[in-house]
Coordinates of C-alpha atoms in Angstrom, one line a residue:
X243 CA 86.6 182.8 56.7
X244 CA 83.4 183.3 54.7
X245 CA 80.4 183.2 57.0
X246 CA 77.4 181.0 56.0
X247 CA 74.2 182.6 54.8
X248 CA 71.3 181.2 57.0
X249 CA 67.7 181.3 56.1
X250 CA 65.1 180.4 58.7
X251 CA 61.9 179.1 57.0
X252 CA 58.7 179.4 59.0
X253 CA 55.4 177.8 57.4
X254 CA 52.3 179.8 58.4
X255 CA 48.7 179.1 58.2
X256 CA 46.2 181.4 60.0
X257 CA 48.8 182.4 62.5
X258 CA 48.0 186.1 63.1
X259 CA 47.6 185.5 66.8
X260 CA 51.3 184.4 67.3
X261 CA 53.1 186.2 64.4
X262 CA 54.0 189.4 66.3
X263 CA 55.9 187.5 69.0
X264 CA 57.4 185.1 66.3
X265 CA 58.8 188.0 64.4
X266 CA 60.3 189.5 67.5
X267 CA 61.9 186.3 68.9
X268 CA 63.2 185.0 65.6
X269 CA 64.6 188.4 64.7
X270 CA 66.4 188.4 68.0
X271 CA 68.0 185.0 67.4
X272 CA 69.1 186.0 63.9
X273 CA 70.7 189.3 65.1
X274 CA 72.4 187.5 68.0
X275 CA 74.0 184.9 65.6
X276 CA 75.1 187.9 63.3
X277 CA 76.8 189.6 66.3
X278 CA 78.5 186.4 67.2
X279 CA 79.8 186.2 63.6
X280 CA 78.3 182.7 63.2
X281 CA 76.2 183.6 60.1
X282 CA 76.4 186.2 57.3
X283 CA 74.7 189.6 57.6
X284 CA 72.6 188.7 54.6
X285 CA 70.9 185.9 56.5
X286 CA 67.0 186.0 56.4
X287 CA 63.8 184.9 57.9
X288 CA 61.4 183.5 55.3
X289 CA 57.8 183.3 56.3
X290 CA 55.8 181.0 54.0
X291 CA 52.0 181.9 53.9
X292 CA 50.2 178.6 53.1
X293 CA 47.0 180.1 51.8
X294 CA 46.0 181.8 55.1
X295 CA 42.5 183.3 55.4
X296 CA 43.3 185.8 58.2
X297 CA 45.9 188.7 58.3
X298 CA 49.0 186.5 58.2
X299 CA 50.2 187.8 54.8
X300 CA 49.5 191.4 55.5
X301 CA 51.5 191.2 58.7
X302 CA 54.4 189.6 56.9
X303 CA 54.5 192.3 54.2
X304 CA 54.2 195.0 56.9
X305 CA 57.1 193.5 58.9
X306 CA 59.1 193.1 55.7
X307 CA 58.7 196.8 55.0
X308 CA 60.0 197.7 58.5
X309 CA 62.7 195.0 58.8
X310 CA 64.2 193.8 55.4
X311 CA 65.7 190.7 57.0
X312 CA 62.1 189.4 57.3
X313 CA 60.8 188.2 53.9
X314 CA 57.8 186.2 52.7
X315 CA 56.5 183.6 50.2
X316 CA 52.9 183.5 49.5
X317 CA 51.4 180.4 48.1
X318 CA 48.4 180.5 45.7
X319 CA 46.3 178.5 48.1
X320 CA 46.5 176.1 51.0
X321 CA 48.8 173.1 50.0
X322 CA 49.4 171.7 53.4
X323 CA 52.2 172.0 55.9
X324 CA 54.7 169.7 54.3
X325 CA 54.6 171.4 50.9
X326 CA 54.8 174.8 52.5
X327 CA 58.0 173.7 54.3
X328 CA 59.3 172.3 50.9
X329 CA 58.4 175.5 49.1
X330 CA 60.4 177.4 51.7
X331 CA 63.4 175.1 51.5
X332 CA 63.5 175.2 47.7
X333 CA 63.2 179.0 47.6
X334 CA 65.9 179.5 50.2
X335 CA 68.3 177.0 48.8
X336 CA 69.4 179.2 45.9
X337 CA 70.6 182.0 48.2
X338 CA 71.6 180.2 51.5
X339 CA 74.4 177.9 52.7
X340 CA 72.1 176.3 55.3
X341 CA 68.3 176.4 56.0
X342 CA 66.4 175.9 59.3
X343 CA 62.7 175.1 59.2
X344 CA 60.6 175.7 62.3
X345 CA 56.9 176.2 63.0
X346 CA 55.4 179.6 63.8
X347 CA 53.9 178.6 67.0
X348 CA 57.0 178.9 69.1
X349 CA 56.7 175.6 70.7
X350 CA 60.1 174.5 69.4
X351 CA 62.9 176.0 71.5
X352 CA 64.5 178.8 69.4
X353 CA 67.5 178.9 71.7
X354 CA 68.8 175.7 70.2
X355 CA 69.0 177.3 66.7
X356 CA 72.5 178.5 67.8
X357 CA 73.5 174.8 68.5
X358 CA 72.1 173.9 65.1
X359 CA 74.5 176.5 63.5
X360 CA 77.4 175.3 65.6
X361 CA 76.8 171.8 64.4
X362 CA 76.8 173.0 60.9
X363 CA 80.1 174.7 61.4
X364 CA 81.4 171.3 62.6
X365 CA 80.6 169.8 59.3
X366 CA 77.1 168.3 59.7
X367 CA 74.8 168.5 56.8
X368 CA 71.6 167.7 58.7
X369 CA 70.8 168.6 62.3
X370 CA 67.6 167.2 63.8
X371 CA 65.8 168.9 66.6
X372 CA 64.6 166.1 68.8
X373 CA 62.2 166.4 71.9
X374 CA 63.9 165.3 75.0
X375 CA 60.5 164.3 76.5
X376 CA 56.8 164.6 75.7
X377 CA 55.7 165.8 79.2
X378 CA 53.7 168.7 77.8
X379 CA 51.5 166.3 75.6
X380 CA 48.2 164.7 76.6
X381 CA 48.2 161.0 77.5
X382 CA 46.4 160.3 74.1
X383 CA 49.0 162.2 72.1
X384 CA 51.9 160.5 73.8
X385 CA 50.4 157.1 73.4
X386 CA 49.5 157.7 69.7
X387 CA 53.0 159.2 69.0
X388 CA 54.6 156.1 70.5
X389 CA 52.4 153.7 68.5
X390 CA 53.1 155.7 65.3
X391 CA 56.9 155.4 65.7
X392 CA 56.7 151.8 66.7
X393 CA 54.6 151.0 63.7
X394 CA 56.8 152.9 61.4
X395 CA 59.9 151.1 62.7
X396 CA 58.3 147.6 62.5
X397 CA 57.3 148.2 58.8
X398 CA 60.9 149.4 57.8
X399 CA 60.4 153.2 57.6
X400 CA 63.4 155.1 59.0
X401 CA 62.2 158.0 61.1
X402 CA 63.8 160.1 63.9
X403 CA 61.7 159.4 66.9
X404 CA 60.3 162.6 68.5
X405 CA 61.4 164.8 65.6
X406 CA 59.0 166.9 63.7
X407 CA 60.1 169.4 61.2
X408 CA 62.6 171.5 63.3
X409 CA 65.8 170.8 61.6
X410 CA 68.8 172.4 59.8
X411 CA 69.8 171.3 56.3
X412 CA 72.9 172.3 54.3
X413 CA 72.6 173.5 50.7
X414 CA 73.8 170.2 49.3
X415 CA 71.3 168.3 51.4
X416 CA 68.4 170.4 50.1
X417 CA 69.6 170.0 46.5
X418 CA 69.5 166.3 47.1
X419 CA 66.1 166.5 48.6
X420 CA 64.8 168.4 45.5
X421 CA 65.6 165.3 43.5
X422 CA 62.8 163.4 45.3
X423 CA 60.0 164.4 43.0
X424 CA 57.0 162.5 44.6
X425 CA 53.8 164.6 45.0
X426 CA 53.0 162.9 48.3
X427 CA 55.5 164.9 50.4
X428 CA 56.5 163.3 53.8
X429 CA 59.6 165.1 54.8
X430 CA 60.1 163.2 58.1
X431 CA 60.6 160.0 56.0
X432 CA 62.4 161.6 53.0
X433 CA 65.1 163.5 54.8
X434 CA 66.6 160.5 56.6
X435 CA 66.9 158.8 53.2
X436 CA 69.2 161.5 51.9
X437 CA 72.2 160.4 54.0
X438 CA 75.1 162.7 54.5
X439 CA 76.4 163.6 57.9
X440 CA 73.7 164.0 60.5
X441 CA 73.4 164.6 64.2
X442 CA 70.7 165.5 66.8
X443 CA 70.1 168.3 69.2
X444 CA 67.7 167.7 72.1
X445 CA 65.4 170.3 73.5
X446 CA 62.2 170.6 75.6
X447 CA 59.1 171.6 73.8
X448 CA 57.0 174.5 75.2
X449 CA 53.4 175.2 75.3
X450 CA 52.0 177.1 72.2
X451 CA 52.3 180.8 72.8
X452 CA 48.9 181.8 71.3
X453 CA 46.2 180.3 69.1
X454 CA 45.6 176.6 68.6
X455 CA 47.1 173.8 66.7
X456 CA 46.0 173.5 63.1
X457 CA 46.6 169.7 63.2
X458 CA 43.2 168.0 64.2
X459 CA 43.0 164.3 64.9
X460 CA 41.7 163.7 61.4
X461 CA 44.7 165.6 59.9
X462 CA 47.1 163.7 62.1
X463 CA 45.6 160.3 61.1
X464 CA 45.7 161.4 57.4
X465 CA 49.3 162.4 57.9
X466 CA 50.3 159.1 59.4
X467 CA 48.5 157.1 56.6
X468 CA 50.3 159.3 54.0
X469 CA 53.7 158.4 55.6
X470 CA 52.9 154.7 55.7
X471 CA 51.5 154.5 52.2
X472 CA 54.4 156.6 50.7
X473 CA 57.2 154.5 52.1
X474 CA 56.1 150.9 52.7
X475 CA 54.2 148.1 51.0
X476 CA 54.0 146.1 54.2
X477 CA 50.2 146.7 54.6
X478 CA 49.5 145.2 51.2
X479 CA 51.8 142.2 52.1
X480 CA 49.9 141.9 55.4
X481 CA 46.5 141.6 53.6
X482 CA 48.1 139.0 51.3
X483 CA 49.4 137.0 54.3
X484 CA 46.0 137.2 56.0
X485 CA 44.3 136.1 52.8
X486 CA 46.7 133.1 52.5
X487 CA 46.1 132.1 56.2
X488 CA 42.3 132.3 55.6
X489 CA 42.6 130.2 52.5
X490 CA 44.3 127.5 54.6
X491 CA 41.6 127.7 57.2
X492 CA 38.8 127.6 54.7
X493 CA 40.3 124.4 53.1
X494 CA 40.5 122.8 56.5
X495 CA 37.0 123.9 57.4
X496 CA 35.7 122.7 54.0
X497 CA 37.4 119.3 54.5
X498 CA 35.7 119.1 57.9
X499 CA 32.3 120.0 56.5
X500 CA 32.7 117.2 53.9
X501 CA 33.7 114.6 56.5
X502 CA 30.7 115.6 58.7
X503 CA 28.4 115.3 55.7
X504 CA 29.7 111.9 54.7
X505 CA 29.1 110.7 58.2
X506 CA 25.7 112.3 58.3
X507 CA 26.4 114.4 61.3
X508 CA 25.7 117.8 59.7
X509 CA 23.6 120.4 61.7
X510 CA 22.2 123.8 60.8
X511 CA 24.7 126.5 61.7
X512 CA 23.1 129.9 61.0
X513 CA 25.3 131.6 63.7
X514 CA 28.5 130.3 62.3
X515 CA 27.4 131.1 58.9
X516 CA 26.6 134.6 59.6
X517 CA 29.8 135.2 61.5
X518 CA 31.8 133.8 58.6
X519 CA 30.1 136.1 56.1
X520 CA 30.5 139.2 58.1
X521 CA 34.1 138.4 59.0
X522 CA 35.2 137.6 55.4
X523 CA 33.1 140.5 54.0
X524 CA 34.8 143.0 56.4
X525 CA 38.2 141.5 55.7
X526 CA 37.6 141.8 51.9
X527 CA 36.6 145.5 52.3
X528 CA 39.6 146.2 54.5
X529 CA 41.9 144.7 51.8
X530 CA 40.2 146.6 49.0
X531 CA 40.5 149.8 51.0
X532 CA 44.3 149.3 51.6
X533 CA 44.9 148.5 48.0
X534 CA 42.7 151.4 47.0
X535 CA 44.9 153.7 49.1
X536 CA 47.9 152.7 47.2
X537 CA 46.2 153.0 43.8
X538 CA 45.1 156.5 44.9
X539 CA 48.7 157.4 45.6
X540 CA 49.7 156.1 42.1
X541 CA 46.9 158.0 40.5
X542 CA 48.2 161.2 42.1
X543 CA 51.8 160.6 41.3
X544 CA 51.5 159.7 37.7
X545 CA 49.9 163.1 36.9
X546 CA 53.2 164.8 37.8
X547 CA 51.3 167.9 38.9
X548 CA 53.4 170.8 40.6
X549 CA 53.5 170.4 44.4
X550 CA 52.6 174.0 45.0
X551 CA 52.1 177.4 43.2
X552 CA 53.8 180.6 44.4
X553 CA 51.7 183.7 44.2
X554 CA 54.2 186.3 45.6
X555 CA 57.9 185.9 46.3
X556 CA 59.4 188.7 48.4
X557 CA 62.5 186.6 49.2
X558 CA 64.0 186.0 45.7
X559 CA 63.3 189.6 44.7
X560 CA 65.8 190.8 47.4
X561 CA 68.6 188.8 45.7
X562 CA 67.9 189.8 42.1
X563 CA 70.2 192.4 40.7
X564 CA 68.7 195.7 39.6
X565 CA 68.2 195.5 35.9
X566 CA 68.9 198.8 34.1
X567 CA 66.6 199.4 31.1
X568 CA 68.2 200.5 27.7
X569 CA 66.6 203.9 28.0
X570 CA 68.1 204.6 31.4
X571 CA 71.5 203.6 29.9
X572 CA 71.2 206.3 27.3
X573 CA 70.1 203.9 24.5
X574 CA 67.9 205.4 21.7
X575 CA 64.3 204.9 22.0
X576 CA 62.1 203.4 19.3
X577 CA 61.8 206.0 16.5
X578 CA 58.4 207.6 16.1
X579 CA 56.5 207.4 12.8

């Protein structure tokens, strides 16, 4: 039986503090799977440098020189975590039967990678790594994550709760993923749309080995808004519904004001007038902002710009055949004048 070629894709952004340990532990997992004859000997680790400003890329190239199973993909600048993952998946797809994506911080349990591969052998195209609990998170992060998944579910977006980007995908699943050409990449929402056979593997997330998370509160909010705006028009419909309700209320209030005037019972109402102006003004700005968010997404999508640019690709070079030049084959050189 032909063993599957596995590539483990690891997006990196300023991860010099943790990379040495990440190299060591993922190499150990890869070698163990090879010894068990669960994957082919040509399986690789692909580290994607997403425009790091520290020694991340130099560490990857040094490790590649010492251990050929470790390869690298350097993006021309920082394109963001999701696009770095996508770049790795697309690069690995050409030479792999299955690909696993995992962050470099070692918080995801690398021991369940073996379970991922076993599920792939059972015939599953997509295997999601799902956190069994969120005990290691702060109260705020647990509450915000729970609210995020509830909102996503209510507005009709299919997500795998407590799943980030720790997953296995088969070659045909990645090829299907590549057909989704949107610039606003939100893999947690796109992958469940693909279909095919899927399953889950539960694990406990660990504390970060070193360094600190690159996802600030601002980035997390931006990520959540990107996911909502990329997959649902419910917010726009909500604004339309609120506008309709306020229209009814204003008609009733206008009728009431006219009746009061006819009966001569009108009184000065500065407070109510100010409250109405501020409320309606704020609501209008909110509506314009939501609609503007969608228009901004359309503006970005219609340009059809590339999602990322690759500077250096150490991964694909390893699979390219050595080309022999005509001169090395004994062909005659260009005649001199």
